[in-house]
Short mmCIF file of N, CA and C in Angstrom, two decimals:
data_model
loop_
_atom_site.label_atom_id
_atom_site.label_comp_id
_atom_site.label_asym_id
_atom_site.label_seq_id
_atom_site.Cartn_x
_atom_site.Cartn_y
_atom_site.Cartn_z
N UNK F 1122 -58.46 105.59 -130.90
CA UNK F 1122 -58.69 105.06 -132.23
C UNK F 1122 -58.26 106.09 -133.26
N UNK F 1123 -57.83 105.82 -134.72
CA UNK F 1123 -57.73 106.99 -135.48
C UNK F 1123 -59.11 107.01 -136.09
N UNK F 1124 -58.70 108.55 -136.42
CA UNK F 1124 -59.92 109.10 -136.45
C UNK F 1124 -60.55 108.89 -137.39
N UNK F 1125 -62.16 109.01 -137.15
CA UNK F 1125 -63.29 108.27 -137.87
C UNK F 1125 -63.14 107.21 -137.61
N UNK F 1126 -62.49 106.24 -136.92
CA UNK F 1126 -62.67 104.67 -136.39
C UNK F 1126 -63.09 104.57 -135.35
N UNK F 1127 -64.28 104.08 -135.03
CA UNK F 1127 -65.36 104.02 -133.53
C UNK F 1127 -65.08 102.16 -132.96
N UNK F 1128 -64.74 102.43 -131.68
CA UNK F 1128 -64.14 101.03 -131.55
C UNK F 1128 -65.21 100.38 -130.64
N UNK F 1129 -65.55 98.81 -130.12
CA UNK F 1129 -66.62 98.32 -129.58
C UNK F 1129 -66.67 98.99 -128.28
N UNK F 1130 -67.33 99.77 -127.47
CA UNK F 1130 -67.59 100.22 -126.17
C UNK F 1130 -67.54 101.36 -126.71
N UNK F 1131 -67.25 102.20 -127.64
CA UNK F 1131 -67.84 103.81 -128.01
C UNK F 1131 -69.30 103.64 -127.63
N UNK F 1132 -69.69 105.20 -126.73
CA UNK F 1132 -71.13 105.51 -126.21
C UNK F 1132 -71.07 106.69 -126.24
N UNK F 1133 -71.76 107.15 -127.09
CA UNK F 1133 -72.68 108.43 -127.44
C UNK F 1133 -71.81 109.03 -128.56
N UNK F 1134 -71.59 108.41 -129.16
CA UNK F 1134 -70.59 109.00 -130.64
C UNK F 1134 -71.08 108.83 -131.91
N UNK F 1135 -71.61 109.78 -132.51
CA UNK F 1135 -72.01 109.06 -133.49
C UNK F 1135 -71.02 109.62 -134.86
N UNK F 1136 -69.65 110.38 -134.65
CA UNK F 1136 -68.33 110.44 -135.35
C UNK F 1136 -67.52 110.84 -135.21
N UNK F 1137 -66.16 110.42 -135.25
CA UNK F 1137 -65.37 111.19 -135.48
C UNK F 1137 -64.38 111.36 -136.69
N UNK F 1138 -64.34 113.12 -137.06
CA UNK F 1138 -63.48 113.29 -138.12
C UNK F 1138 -62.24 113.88 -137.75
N UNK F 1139 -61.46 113.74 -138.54
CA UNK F 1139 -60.15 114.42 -138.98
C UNK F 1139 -60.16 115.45 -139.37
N UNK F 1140 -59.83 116.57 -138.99
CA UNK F 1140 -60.03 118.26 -139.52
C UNK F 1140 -59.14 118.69 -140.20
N UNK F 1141 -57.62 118.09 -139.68
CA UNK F 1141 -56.04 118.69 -139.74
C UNK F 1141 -55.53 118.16 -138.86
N UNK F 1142 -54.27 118.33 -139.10
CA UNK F 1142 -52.82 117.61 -137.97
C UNK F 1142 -53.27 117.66 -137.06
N UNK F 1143 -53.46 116.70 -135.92
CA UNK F 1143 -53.52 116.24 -135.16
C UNK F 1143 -54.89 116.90 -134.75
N UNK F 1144 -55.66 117.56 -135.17
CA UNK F 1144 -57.12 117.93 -134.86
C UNK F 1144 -58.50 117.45 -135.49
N UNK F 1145 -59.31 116.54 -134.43
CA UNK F 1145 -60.51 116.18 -134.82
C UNK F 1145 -61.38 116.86 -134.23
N UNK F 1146 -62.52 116.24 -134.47
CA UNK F 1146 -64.07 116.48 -134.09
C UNK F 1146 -64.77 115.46 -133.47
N UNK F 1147 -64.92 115.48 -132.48
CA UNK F 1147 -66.56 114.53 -132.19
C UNK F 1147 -67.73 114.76 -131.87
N UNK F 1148 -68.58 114.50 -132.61
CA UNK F 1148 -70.10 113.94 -132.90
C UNK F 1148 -70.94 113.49 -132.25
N UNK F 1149 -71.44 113.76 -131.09
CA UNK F 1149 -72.07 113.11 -129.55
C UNK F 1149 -73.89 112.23 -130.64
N UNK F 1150 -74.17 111.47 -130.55
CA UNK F 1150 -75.48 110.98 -130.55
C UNK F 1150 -76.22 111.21 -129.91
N UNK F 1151 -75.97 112.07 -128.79
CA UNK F 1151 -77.11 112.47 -127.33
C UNK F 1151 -76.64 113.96 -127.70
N UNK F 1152 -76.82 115.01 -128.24
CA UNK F 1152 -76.26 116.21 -127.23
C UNK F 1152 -76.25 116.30 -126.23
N UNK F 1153 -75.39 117.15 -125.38
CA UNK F 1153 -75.22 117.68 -124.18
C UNK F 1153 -76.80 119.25 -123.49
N UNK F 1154 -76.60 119.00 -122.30
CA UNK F 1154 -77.87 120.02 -121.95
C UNK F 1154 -77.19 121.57 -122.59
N UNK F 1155 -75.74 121.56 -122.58
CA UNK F 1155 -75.60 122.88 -122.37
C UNK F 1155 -74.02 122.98 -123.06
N UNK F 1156 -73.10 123.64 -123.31
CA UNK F 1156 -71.37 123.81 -123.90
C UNK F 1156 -70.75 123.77 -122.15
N UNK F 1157 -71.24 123.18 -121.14
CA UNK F 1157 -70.75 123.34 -119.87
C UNK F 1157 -70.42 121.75 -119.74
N UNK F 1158 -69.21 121.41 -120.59
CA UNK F 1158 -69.38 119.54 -120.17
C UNK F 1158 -67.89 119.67 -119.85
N UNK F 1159 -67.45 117.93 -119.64
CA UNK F 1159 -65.69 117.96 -119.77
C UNK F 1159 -65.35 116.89 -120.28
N UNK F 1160 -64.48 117.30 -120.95
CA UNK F 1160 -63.80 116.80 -121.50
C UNK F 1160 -62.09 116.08 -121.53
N UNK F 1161 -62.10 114.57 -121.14
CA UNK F 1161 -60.47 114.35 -120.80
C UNK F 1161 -60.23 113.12 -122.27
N UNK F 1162 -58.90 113.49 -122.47
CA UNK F 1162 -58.41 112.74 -123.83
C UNK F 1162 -57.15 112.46 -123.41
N UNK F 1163 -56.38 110.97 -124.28
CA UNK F 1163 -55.12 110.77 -123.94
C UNK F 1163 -55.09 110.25 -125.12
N UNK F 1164 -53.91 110.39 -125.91
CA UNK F 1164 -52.30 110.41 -126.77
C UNK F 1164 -51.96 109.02 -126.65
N UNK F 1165 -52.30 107.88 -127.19
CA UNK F 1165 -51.61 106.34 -127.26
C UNK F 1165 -50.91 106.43 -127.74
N UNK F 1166 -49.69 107.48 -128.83
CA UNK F 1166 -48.87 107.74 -129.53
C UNK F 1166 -47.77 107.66 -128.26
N UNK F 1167 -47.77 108.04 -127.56
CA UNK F 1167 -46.43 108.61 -127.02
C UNK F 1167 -46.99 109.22 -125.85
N UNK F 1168 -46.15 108.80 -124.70
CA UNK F 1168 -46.30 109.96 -123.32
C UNK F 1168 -46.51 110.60 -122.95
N UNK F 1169 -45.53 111.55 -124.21
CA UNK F 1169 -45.39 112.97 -124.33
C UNK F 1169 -46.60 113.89 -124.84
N UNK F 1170 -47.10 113.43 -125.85
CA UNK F 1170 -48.46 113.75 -126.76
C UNK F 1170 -49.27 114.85 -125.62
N UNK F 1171 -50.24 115.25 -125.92
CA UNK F 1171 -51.41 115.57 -125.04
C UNK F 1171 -52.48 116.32 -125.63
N UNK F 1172 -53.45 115.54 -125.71
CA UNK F 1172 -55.09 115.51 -126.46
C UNK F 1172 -55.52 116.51 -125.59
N UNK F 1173 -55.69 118.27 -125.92
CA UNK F 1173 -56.37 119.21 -125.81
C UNK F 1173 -57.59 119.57 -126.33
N UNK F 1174 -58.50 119.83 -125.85
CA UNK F 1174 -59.90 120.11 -126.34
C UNK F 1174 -60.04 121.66 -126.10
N UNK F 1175 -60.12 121.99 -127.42
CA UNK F 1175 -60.18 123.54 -127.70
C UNK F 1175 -61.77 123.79 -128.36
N UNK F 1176 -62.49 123.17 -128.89
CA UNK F 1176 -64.23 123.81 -128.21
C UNK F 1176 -65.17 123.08 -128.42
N UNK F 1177 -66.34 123.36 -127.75
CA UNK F 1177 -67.26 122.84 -127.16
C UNK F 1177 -68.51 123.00 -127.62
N UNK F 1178 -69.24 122.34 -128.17
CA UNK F 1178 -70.34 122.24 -128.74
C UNK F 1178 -71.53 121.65 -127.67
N UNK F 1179 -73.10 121.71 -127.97
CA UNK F 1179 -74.01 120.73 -127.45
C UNK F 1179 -73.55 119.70 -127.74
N UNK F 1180 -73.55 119.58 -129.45
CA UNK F 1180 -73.19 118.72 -130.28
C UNK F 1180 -72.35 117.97 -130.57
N UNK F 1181 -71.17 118.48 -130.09
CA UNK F 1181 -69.38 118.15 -130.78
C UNK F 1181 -68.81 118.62 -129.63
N UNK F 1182 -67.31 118.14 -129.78
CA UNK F 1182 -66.16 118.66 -128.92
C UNK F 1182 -65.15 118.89 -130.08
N UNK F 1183 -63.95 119.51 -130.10
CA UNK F 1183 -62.79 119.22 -130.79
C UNK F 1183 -61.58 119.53 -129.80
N UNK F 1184 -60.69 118.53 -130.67
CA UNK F 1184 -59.36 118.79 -129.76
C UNK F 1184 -58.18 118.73 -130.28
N UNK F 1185 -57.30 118.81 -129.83
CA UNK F 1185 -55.67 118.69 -130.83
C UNK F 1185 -54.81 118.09 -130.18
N UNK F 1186 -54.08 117.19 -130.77
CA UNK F 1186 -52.99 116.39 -130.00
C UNK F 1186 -51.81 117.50 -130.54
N UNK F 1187 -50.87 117.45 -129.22
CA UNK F 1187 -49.91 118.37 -129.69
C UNK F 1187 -48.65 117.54 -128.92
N UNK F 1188 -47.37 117.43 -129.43
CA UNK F 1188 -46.02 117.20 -129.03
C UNK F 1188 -45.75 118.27 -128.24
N UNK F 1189 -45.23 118.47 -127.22
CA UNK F 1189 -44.77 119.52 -126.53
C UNK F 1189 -43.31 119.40 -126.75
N UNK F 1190 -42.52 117.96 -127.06
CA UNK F 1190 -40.86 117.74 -127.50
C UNK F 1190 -40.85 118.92 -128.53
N UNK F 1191 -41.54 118.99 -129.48
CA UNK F 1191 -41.25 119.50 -130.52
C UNK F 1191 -42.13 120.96 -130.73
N UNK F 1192 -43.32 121.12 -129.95
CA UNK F 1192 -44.19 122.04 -130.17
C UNK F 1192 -44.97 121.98 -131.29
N UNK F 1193 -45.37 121.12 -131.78
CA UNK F 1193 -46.50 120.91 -133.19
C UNK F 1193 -47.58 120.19 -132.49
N UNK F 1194 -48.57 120.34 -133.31
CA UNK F 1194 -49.64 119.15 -133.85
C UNK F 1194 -49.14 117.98 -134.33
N UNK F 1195 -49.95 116.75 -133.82
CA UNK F 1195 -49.38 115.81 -134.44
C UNK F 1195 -50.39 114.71 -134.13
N UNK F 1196 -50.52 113.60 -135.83
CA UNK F 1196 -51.63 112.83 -135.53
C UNK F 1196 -51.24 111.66 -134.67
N UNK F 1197 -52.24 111.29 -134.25
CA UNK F 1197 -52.09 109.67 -133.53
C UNK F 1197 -53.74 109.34 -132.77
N UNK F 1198 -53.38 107.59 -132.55
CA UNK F 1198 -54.65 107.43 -131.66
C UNK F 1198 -55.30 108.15 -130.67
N UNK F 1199 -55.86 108.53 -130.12
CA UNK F 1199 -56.65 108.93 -129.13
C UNK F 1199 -57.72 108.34 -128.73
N UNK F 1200 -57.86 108.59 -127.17
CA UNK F 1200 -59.40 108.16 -126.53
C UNK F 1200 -60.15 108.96 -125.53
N UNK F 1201 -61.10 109.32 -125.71
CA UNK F 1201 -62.18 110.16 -124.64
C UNK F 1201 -63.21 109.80 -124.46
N UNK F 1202 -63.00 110.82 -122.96
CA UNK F 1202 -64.17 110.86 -121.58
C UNK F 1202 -64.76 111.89 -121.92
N UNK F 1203 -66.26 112.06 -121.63
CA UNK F 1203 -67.27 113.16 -121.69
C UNK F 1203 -67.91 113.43 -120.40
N UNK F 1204 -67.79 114.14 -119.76
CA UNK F 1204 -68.70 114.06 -118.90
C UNK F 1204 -69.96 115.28 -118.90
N UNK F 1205 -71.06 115.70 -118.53
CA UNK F 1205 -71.62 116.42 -118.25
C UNK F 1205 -73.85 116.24 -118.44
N UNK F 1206 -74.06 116.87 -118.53
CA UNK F 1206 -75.47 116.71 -118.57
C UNK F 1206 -76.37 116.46 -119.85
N UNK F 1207 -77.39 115.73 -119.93
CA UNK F 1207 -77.92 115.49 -121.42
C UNK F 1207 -78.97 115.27 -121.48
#
């Protein structure tokens, strides 16, 4: 979804923002037990894309979609998995 748009089957989100190019934030409604969770994201933009999660909160995750064609940041849809303890 772009960001800040929570789509029907979002669970345990209670936001996501836009920080900068291609980097958001999300907002868990449950925290996590501990910054020991995981995190997987995918790029509906393009193939190529790839939704990195660079840190970890109880609270939040953030991550950055980055082009590797080109080596930038870059915005587009995204969707994530959380996994860990709560």
């Amino acid at each position: 979804a772009a960001a800040g748009t929570l789509n029907a089957g979002d669970y345990n989100v209670a936001s996501v923002t836009d920080v900068g190019i291609g980097v958001r934030t999300i907002v868990w409604d449950v925290d996590f037990a501990d910054s020991n969770y995981s995190c997987v994201g995918a790029a509906a933009e393009s193939i190529n894309r790839l939704a990195l999660y660079t840190t970890f909160a109880v609270g939040s995750a953030s991550h950055q979609v980055l082009d590797p064609a080109v080596g930038t940041a870059a915005d587009g849809a995204t969707s994530s998995v959380a996994f860990g303890d709560q």
